PDB file of C-alpha atoms in Angstrom:
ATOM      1  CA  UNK T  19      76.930 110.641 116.542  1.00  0.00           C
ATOM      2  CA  UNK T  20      74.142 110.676 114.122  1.00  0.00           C
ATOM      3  CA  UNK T  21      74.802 109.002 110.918  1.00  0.00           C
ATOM      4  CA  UNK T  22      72.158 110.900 108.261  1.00  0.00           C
ATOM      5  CA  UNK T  23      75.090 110.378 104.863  1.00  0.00           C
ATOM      6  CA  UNK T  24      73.347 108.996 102.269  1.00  0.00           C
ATOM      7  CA  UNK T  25      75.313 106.479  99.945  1.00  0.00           C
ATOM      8  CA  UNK T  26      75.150 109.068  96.886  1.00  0.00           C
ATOM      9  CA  UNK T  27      77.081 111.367  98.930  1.00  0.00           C
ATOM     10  CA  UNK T  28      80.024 108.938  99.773  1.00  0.00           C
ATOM     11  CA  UNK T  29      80.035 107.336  95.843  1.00  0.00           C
ATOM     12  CA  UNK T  30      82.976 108.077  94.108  1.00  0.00           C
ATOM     13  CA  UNK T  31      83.743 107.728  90.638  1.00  0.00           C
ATOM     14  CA  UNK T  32      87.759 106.595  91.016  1.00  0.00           C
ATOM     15  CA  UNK T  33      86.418 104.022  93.773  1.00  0.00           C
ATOM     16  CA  UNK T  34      83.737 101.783  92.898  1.00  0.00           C
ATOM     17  CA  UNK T  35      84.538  99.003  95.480  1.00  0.00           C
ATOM     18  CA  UNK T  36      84.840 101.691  98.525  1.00  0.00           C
ATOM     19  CA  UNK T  37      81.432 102.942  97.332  1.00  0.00           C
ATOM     20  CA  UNK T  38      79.682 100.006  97.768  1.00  0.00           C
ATOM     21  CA  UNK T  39      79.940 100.193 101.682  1.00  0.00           C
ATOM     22  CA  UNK T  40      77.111 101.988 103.635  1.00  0.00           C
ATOM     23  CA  UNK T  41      77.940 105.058 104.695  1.00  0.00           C
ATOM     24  CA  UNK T  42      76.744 104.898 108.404  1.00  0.00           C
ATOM     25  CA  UNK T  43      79.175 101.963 108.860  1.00  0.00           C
ATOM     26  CA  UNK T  44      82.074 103.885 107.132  1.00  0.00           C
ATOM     27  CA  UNK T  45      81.387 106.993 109.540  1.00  0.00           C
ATOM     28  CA  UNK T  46      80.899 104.716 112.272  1.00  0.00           C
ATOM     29  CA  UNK T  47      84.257 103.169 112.005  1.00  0.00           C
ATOM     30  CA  UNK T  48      86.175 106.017 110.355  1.00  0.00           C
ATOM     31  CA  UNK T  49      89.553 107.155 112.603  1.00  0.00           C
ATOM     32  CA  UNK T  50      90.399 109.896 109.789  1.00  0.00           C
ATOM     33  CA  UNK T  51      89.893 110.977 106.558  1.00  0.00           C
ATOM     34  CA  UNK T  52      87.615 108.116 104.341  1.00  0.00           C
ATOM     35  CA  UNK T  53      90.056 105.304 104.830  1.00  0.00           C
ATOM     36  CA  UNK T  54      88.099 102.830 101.800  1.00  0.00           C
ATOM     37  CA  UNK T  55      88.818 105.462  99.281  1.00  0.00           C
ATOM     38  CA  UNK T  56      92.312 106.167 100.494  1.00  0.00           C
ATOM     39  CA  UNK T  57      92.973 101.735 100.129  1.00  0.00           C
ATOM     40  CA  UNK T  58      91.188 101.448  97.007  1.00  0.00           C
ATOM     41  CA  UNK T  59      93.793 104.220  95.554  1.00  0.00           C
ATOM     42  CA  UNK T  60      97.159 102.186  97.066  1.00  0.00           C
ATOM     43  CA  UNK T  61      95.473  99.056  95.680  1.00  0.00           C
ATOM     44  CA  UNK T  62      95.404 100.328  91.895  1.00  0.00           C
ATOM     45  CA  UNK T  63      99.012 100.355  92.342  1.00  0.00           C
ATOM     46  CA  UNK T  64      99.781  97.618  94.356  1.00  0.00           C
ATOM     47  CA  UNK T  65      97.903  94.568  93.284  1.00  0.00           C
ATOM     48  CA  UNK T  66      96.474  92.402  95.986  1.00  0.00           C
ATOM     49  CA  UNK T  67      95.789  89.074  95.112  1.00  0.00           C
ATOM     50  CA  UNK T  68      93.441  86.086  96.365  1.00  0.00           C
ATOM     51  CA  UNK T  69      95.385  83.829  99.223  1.00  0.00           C
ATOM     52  CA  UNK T  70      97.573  86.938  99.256  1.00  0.00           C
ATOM     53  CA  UNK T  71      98.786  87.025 103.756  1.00  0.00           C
ATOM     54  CA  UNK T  72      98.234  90.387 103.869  1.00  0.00           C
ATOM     55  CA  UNK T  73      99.526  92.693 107.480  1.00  0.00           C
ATOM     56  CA  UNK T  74      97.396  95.470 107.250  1.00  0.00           C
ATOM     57  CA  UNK T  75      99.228  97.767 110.019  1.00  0.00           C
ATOM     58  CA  UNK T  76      97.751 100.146 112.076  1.00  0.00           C
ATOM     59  CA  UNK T  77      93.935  99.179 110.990  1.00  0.00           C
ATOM     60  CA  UNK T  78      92.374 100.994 113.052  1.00  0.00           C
ATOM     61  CA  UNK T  79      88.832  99.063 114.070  1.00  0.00           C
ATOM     62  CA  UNK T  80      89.513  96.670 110.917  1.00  0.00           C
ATOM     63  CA  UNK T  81      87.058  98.163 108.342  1.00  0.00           C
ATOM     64  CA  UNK T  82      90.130  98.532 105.554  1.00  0.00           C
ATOM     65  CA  UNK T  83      91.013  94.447 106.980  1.00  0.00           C
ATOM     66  CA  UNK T  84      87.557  93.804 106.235  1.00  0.00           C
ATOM     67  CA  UNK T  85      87.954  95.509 102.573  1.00  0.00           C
ATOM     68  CA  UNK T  86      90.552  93.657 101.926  1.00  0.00           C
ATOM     69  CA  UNK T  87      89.447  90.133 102.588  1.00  0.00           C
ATOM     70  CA  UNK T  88      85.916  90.894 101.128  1.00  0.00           C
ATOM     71  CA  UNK T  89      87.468  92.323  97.659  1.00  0.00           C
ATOM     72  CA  UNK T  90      90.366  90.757  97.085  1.00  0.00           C
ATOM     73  CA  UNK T  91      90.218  87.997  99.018  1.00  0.00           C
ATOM     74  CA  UNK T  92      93.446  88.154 100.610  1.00  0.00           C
ATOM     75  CA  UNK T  93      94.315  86.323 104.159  1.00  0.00           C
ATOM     76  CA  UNK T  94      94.702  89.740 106.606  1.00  0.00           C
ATOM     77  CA  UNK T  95      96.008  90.479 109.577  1.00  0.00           C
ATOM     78  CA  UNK T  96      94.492  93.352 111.459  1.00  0.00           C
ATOM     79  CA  UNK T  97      97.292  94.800 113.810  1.00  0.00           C
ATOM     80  CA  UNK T  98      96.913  98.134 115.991  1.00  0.00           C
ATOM     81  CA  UNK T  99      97.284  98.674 119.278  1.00  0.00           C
ATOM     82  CA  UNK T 100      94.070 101.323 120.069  1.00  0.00           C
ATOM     83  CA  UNK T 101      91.614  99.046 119.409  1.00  0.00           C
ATOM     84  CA  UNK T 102      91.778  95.893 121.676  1.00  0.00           C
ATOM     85  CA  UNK T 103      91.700  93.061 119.413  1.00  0.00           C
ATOM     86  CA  UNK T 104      88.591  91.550 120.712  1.00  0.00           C
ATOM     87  CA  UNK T 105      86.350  94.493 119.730  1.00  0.00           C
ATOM     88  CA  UNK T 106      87.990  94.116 116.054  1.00  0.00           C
ATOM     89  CA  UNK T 107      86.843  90.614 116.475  1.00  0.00           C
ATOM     90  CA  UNK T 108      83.323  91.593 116.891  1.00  0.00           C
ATOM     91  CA  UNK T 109      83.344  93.749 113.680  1.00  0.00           C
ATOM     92  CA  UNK T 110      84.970  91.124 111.546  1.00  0.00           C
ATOM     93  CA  UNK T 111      82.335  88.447 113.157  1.00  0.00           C
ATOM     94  CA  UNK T 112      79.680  90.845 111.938  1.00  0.00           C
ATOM     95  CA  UNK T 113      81.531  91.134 108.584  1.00  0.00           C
ATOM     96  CA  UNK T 114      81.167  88.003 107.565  1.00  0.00           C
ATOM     97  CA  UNK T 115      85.196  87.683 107.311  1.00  0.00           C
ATOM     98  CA  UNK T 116      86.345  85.617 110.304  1.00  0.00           C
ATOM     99  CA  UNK T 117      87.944  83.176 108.321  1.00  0.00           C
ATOM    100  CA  UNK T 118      90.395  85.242 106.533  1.00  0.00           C
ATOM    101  CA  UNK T 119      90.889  88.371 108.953  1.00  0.00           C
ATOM    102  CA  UNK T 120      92.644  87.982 112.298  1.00  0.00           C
ATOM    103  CA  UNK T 121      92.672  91.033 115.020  1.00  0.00           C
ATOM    104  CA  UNK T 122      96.239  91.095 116.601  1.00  0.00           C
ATOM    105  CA  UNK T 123      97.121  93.773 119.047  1.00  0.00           C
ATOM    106  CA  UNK T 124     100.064  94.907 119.391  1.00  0.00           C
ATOM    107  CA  UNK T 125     103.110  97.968 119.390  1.00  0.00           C
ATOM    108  CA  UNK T 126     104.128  98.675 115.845  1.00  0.00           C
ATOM    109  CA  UNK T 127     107.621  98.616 116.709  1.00  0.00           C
ATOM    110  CA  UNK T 128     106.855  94.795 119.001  1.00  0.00           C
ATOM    111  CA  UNK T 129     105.179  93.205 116.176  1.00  0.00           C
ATOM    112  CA  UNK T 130     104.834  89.165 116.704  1.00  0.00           C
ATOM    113  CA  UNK T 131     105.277  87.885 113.734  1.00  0.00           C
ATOM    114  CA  UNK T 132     108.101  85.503 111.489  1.00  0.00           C
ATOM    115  CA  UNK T 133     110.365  87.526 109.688  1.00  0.00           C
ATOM    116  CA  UNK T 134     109.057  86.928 105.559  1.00  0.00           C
ATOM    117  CA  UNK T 135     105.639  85.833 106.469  1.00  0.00           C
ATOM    118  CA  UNK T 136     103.508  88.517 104.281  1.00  0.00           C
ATOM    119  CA  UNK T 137     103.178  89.024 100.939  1.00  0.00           C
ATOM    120  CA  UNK T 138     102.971  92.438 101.218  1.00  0.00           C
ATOM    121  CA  UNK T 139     101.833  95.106 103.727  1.00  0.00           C
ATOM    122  CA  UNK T 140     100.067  97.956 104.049  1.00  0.00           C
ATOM    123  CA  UNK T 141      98.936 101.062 106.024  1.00  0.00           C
ATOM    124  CA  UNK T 142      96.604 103.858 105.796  1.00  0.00           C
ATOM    125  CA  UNK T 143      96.633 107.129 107.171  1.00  0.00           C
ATOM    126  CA  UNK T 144      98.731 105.759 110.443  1.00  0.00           C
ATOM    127  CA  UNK T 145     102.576 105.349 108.878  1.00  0.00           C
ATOM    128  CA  UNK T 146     103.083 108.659 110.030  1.00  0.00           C
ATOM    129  CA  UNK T 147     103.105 107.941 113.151  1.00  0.00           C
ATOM    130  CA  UNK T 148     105.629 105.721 113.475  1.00  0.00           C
ATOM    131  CA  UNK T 149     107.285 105.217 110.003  1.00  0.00           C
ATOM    132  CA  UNK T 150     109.652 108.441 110.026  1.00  0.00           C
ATOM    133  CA  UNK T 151     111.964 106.762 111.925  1.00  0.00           C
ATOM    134  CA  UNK T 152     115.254 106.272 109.578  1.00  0.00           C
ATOM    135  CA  UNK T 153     115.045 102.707 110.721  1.00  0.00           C
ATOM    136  CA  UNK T 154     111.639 101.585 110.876  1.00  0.00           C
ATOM    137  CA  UNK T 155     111.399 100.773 107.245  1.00  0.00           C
ATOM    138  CA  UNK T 156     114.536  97.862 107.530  1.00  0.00           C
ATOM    139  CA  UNK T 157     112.791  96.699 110.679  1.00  0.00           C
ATOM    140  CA  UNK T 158     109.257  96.328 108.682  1.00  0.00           C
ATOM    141  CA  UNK T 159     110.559  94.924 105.697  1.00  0.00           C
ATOM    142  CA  UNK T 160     111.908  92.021 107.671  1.00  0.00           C
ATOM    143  CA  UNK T 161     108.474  90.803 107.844  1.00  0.00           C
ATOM    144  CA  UNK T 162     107.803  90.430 104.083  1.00  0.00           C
ATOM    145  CA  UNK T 163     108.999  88.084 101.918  1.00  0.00           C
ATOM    146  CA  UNK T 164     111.820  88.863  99.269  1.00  0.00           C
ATOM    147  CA  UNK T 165     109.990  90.567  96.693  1.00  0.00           C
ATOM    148  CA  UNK T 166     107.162  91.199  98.816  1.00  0.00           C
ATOM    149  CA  UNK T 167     106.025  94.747  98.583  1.00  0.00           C
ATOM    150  CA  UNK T 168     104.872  97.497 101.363  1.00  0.00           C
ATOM    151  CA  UNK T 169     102.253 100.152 100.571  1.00  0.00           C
ATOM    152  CA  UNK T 170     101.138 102.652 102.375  1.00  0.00           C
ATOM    153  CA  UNK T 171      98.915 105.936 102.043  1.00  0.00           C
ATOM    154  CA  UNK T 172      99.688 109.260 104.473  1.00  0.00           C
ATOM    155  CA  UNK T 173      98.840 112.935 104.955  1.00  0.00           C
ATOM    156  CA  UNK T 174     101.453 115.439 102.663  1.00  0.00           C
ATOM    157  CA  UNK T 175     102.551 118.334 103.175  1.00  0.00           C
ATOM    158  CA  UNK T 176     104.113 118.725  99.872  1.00  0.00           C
ATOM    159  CA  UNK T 177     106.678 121.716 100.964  1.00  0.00           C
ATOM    160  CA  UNK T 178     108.630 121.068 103.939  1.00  0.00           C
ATOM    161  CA  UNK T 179     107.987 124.552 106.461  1.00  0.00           C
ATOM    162  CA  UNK T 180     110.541 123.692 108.714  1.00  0.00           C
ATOM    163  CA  UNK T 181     109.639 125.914 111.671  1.00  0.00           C
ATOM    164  CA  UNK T 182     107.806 128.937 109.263  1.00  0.00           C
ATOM    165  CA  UNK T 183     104.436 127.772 109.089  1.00  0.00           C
ATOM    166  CA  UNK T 184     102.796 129.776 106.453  1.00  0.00           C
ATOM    167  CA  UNK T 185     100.571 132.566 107.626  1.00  0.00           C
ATOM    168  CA  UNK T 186      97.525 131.366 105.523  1.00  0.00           C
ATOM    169  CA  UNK T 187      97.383 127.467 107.507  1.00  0.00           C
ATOM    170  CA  UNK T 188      99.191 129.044 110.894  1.00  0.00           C
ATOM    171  CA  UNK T 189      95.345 129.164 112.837  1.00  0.00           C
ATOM    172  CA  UNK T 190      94.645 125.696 111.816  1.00  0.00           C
ATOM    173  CA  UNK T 191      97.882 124.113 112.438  1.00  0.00           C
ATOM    174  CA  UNK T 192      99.000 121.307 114.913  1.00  0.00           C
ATOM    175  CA  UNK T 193     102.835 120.359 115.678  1.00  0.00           C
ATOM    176  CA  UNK T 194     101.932 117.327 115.091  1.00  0.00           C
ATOM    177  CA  UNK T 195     101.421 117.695 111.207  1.00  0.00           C
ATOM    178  CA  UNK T 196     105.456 117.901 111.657  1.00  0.00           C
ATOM    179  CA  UNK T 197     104.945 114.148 110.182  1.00  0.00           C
ATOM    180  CA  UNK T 198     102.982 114.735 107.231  1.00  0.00           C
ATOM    181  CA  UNK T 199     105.413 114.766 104.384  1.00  0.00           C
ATOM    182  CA  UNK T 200     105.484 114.574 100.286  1.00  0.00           C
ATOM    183  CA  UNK T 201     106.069 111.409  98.022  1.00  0.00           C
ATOM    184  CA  UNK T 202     109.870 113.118  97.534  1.00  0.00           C
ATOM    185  CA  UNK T 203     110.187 112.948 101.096  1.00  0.00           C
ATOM    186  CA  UNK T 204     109.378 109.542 101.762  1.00  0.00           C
ATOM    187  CA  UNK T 205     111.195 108.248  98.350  1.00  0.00           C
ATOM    188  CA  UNK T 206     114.339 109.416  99.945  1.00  0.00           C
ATOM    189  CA  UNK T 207     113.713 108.184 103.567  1.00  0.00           C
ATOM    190  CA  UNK T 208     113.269 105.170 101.932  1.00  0.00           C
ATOM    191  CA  UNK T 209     115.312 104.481  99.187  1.00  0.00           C
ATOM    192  CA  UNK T 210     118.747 105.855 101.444  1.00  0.00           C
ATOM    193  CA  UNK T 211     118.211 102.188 103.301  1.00  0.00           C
ATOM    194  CA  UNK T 212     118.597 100.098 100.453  1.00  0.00           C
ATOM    195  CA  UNK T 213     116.028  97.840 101.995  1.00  0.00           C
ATOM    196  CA  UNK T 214     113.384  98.587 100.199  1.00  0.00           C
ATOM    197  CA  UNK T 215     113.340  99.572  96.405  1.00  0.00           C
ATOM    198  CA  UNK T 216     110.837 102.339  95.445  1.00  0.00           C
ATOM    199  CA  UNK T 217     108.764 101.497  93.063  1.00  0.00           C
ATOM    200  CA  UNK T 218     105.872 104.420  93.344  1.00  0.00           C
ATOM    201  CA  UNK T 219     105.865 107.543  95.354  1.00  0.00           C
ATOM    202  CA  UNK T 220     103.394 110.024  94.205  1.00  0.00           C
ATOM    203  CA  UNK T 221     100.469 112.078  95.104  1.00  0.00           C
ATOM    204  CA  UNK T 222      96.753 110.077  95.395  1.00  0.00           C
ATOM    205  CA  UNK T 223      94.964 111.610  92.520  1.00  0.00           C
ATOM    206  CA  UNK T 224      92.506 115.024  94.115  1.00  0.00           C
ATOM    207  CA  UNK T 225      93.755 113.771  97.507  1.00  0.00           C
ATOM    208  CA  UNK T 226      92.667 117.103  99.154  1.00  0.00           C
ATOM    209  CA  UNK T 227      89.342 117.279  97.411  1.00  0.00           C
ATOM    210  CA  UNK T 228      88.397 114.203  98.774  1.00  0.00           C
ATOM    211  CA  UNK T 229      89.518 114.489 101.513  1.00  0.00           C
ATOM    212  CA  UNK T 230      87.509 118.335 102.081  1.00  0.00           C
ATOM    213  CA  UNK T 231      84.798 116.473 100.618  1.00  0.00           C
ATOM    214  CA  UNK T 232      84.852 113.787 103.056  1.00  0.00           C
ATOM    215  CA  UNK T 233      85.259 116.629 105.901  1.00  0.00           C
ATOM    216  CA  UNK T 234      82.290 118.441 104.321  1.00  0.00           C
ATOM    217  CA  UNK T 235      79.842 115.597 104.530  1.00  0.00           C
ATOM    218  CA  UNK T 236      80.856 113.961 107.411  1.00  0.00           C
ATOM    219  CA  UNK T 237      81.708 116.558 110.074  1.00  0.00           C
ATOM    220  CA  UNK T 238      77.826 117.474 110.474  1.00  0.00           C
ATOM    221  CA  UNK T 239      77.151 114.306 111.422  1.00  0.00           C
ATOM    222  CA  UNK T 240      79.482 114.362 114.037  1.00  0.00           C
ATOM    223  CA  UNK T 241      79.789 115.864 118.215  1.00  0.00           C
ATOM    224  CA  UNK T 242      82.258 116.937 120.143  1.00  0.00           C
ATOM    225  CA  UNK T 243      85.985 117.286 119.769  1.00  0.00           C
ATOM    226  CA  UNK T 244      85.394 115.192 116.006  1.00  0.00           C
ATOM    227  CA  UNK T 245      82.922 117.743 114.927  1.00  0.00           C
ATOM    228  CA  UNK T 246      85.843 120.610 116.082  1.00  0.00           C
ATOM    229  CA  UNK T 247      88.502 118.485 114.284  1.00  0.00           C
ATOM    230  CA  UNK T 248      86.628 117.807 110.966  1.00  0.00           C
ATOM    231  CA  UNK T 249      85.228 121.336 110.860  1.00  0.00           C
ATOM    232  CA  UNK T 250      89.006 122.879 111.353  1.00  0.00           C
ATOM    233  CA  UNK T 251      90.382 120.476 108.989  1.00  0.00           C
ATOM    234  CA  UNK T 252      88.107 121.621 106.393  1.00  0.00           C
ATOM    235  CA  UNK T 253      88.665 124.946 106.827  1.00  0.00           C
ATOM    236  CA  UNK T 254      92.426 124.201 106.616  1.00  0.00           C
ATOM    237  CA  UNK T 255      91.954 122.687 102.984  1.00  0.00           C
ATOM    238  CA  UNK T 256      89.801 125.308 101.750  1.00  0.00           C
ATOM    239  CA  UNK T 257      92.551 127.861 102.682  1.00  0.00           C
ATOM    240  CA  UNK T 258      94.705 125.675 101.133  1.00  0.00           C
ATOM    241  CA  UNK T 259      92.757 124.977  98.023  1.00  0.00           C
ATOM    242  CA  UNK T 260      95.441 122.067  96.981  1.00  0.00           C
ATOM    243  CA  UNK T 261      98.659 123.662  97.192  1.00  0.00           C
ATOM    244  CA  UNK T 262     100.681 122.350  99.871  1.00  0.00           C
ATOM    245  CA  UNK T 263      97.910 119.083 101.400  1.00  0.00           C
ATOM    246  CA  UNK T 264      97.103 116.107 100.061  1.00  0.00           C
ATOM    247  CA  UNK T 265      98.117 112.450 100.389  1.00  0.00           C
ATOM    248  CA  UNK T 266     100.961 110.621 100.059  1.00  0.00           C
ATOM    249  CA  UNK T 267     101.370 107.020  97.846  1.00  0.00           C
ATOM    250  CA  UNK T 268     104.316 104.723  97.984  1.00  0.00           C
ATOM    251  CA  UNK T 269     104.982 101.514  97.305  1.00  0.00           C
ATOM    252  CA  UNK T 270     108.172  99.493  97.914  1.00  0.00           C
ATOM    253  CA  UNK T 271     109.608  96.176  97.435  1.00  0.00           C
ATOM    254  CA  UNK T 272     111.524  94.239  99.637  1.00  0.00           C
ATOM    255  CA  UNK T 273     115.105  94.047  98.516  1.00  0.00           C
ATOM    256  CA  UNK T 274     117.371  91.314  98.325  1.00  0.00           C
ATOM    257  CA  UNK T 275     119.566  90.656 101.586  1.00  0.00           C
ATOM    258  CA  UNK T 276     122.542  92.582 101.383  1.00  0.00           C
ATOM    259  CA  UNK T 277     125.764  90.238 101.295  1.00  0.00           C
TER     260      UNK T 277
END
């Protein structure tokens, strides 16, 4: 990979703190879609505070930990189960962060943690992949406190195809994206568990223009089976043009026990 993305072209008006960051470093780092802007959104609803113990699940190699204890100067833990925890280490070393971001490693349904122990959670662009299980939300609560909050950030599809894929995204499409789904969606798998209550579900704000935007600039800078991905992907949104993709906001706090 050869990073050549100057800072202009990753600056973004809605997220001045994600724009700071130097590009090659994003790209180097990226697992998906720009991850920075996609945390500074959930953050402008879901306040992180300094001290805040903050489980950022699913990380990825740390660079939204590493956002996280840098702006808001919350205490973060860096959990996913790709990256070995030692090469997160490295990158948080190299951050400058060590003292307030710690890698752990580990299955997201295994997690080794105290149950109440975070202030508040979050996840981008990886919930999907475990979280629409109709239980996994009452498991994950467990580990924030009462009145704690969990945020997290996803790929929408904001109709549900079922098995008729339209005929206009059928080329580009993956069975996978059976687990991208719209703020409705996850409002409902939520809320129906009374563990959590809902507090935001919505789209992020020209979601699939940033994110074609992000494909756009990026994807030439790429090889391989990334360069194939991000080049079908943005092909996908401009067929699209907004009317079905996007991302996916929520934010939920932890309910009282039941009983």
């Amino acid at each position: 990979m050869t990073a050549t993305v100057r800072g202009e072209e990753l600056a973004h008006p809605r997220y001045p703190r994600a724009s700071k960051y130097d590009p090659g470093w994003v790209i180097e780092n990226q697992m998906g879609p720009n991850a920075l802007w996609l945390l500074e959104s959930l953050t402008q609803v879901l306040p992180i505070e300094p001290g805040m113990k903050v489980l950022d699940l699913g990380c990825g190699r740390a660079m939204t930990s590493i956002f996280l204890a840098k702006e808001f100067q919350a205490q973060v833990w860096a959990h996913d189960l790709w990256i070995p925890a030692e090469d997160n280490l490295e990158r948080i070393r190299a951050a400058g962060v060590a003292d307030r971001v710690e890698p752990v490693r580990a299955e997201a349904h295994s997690l080794p943690f105290d149950p109440g122990c975070f202030d508040a959670i979050v996840s981008i662009d990886a919930y999907q992949y475990f979280g629409t299980a109709d239980l996994y939300i009452g498991y994950l609560a467990s580990f924030v406190r009462e009145g704690g909050r969990i945020g997290v950030v996803v790929p929408a599809l904001f109709e549900e195809f079922g098995e008729d894929v339209p005929e206009d995204l059928a080329e580009f499409w993956d069975w996978e994206f059976c687990c991208w789904h719209g703020p409705d969606w996850w409002r409902t798998h939520w809320a129906k568990t009374g563990r959590v209550e809902v507090e935001r579900a919505d789209a992020v704000p020209d979601g699939w223009q940033d994110w074609l935007r992000w494909e756009e600039t990026v994807t030439p800078t790429l090889s391989g089976w990334l360069r194939d991905s991000g080049a079908n992907a943005a092909r996908m949104l401009r067929a699209d043009q907004g009317r079905r993709l996007g991302f996916t906001r929520l934010v939920g706090m932890r309910s009282s026990e039941p009983g």
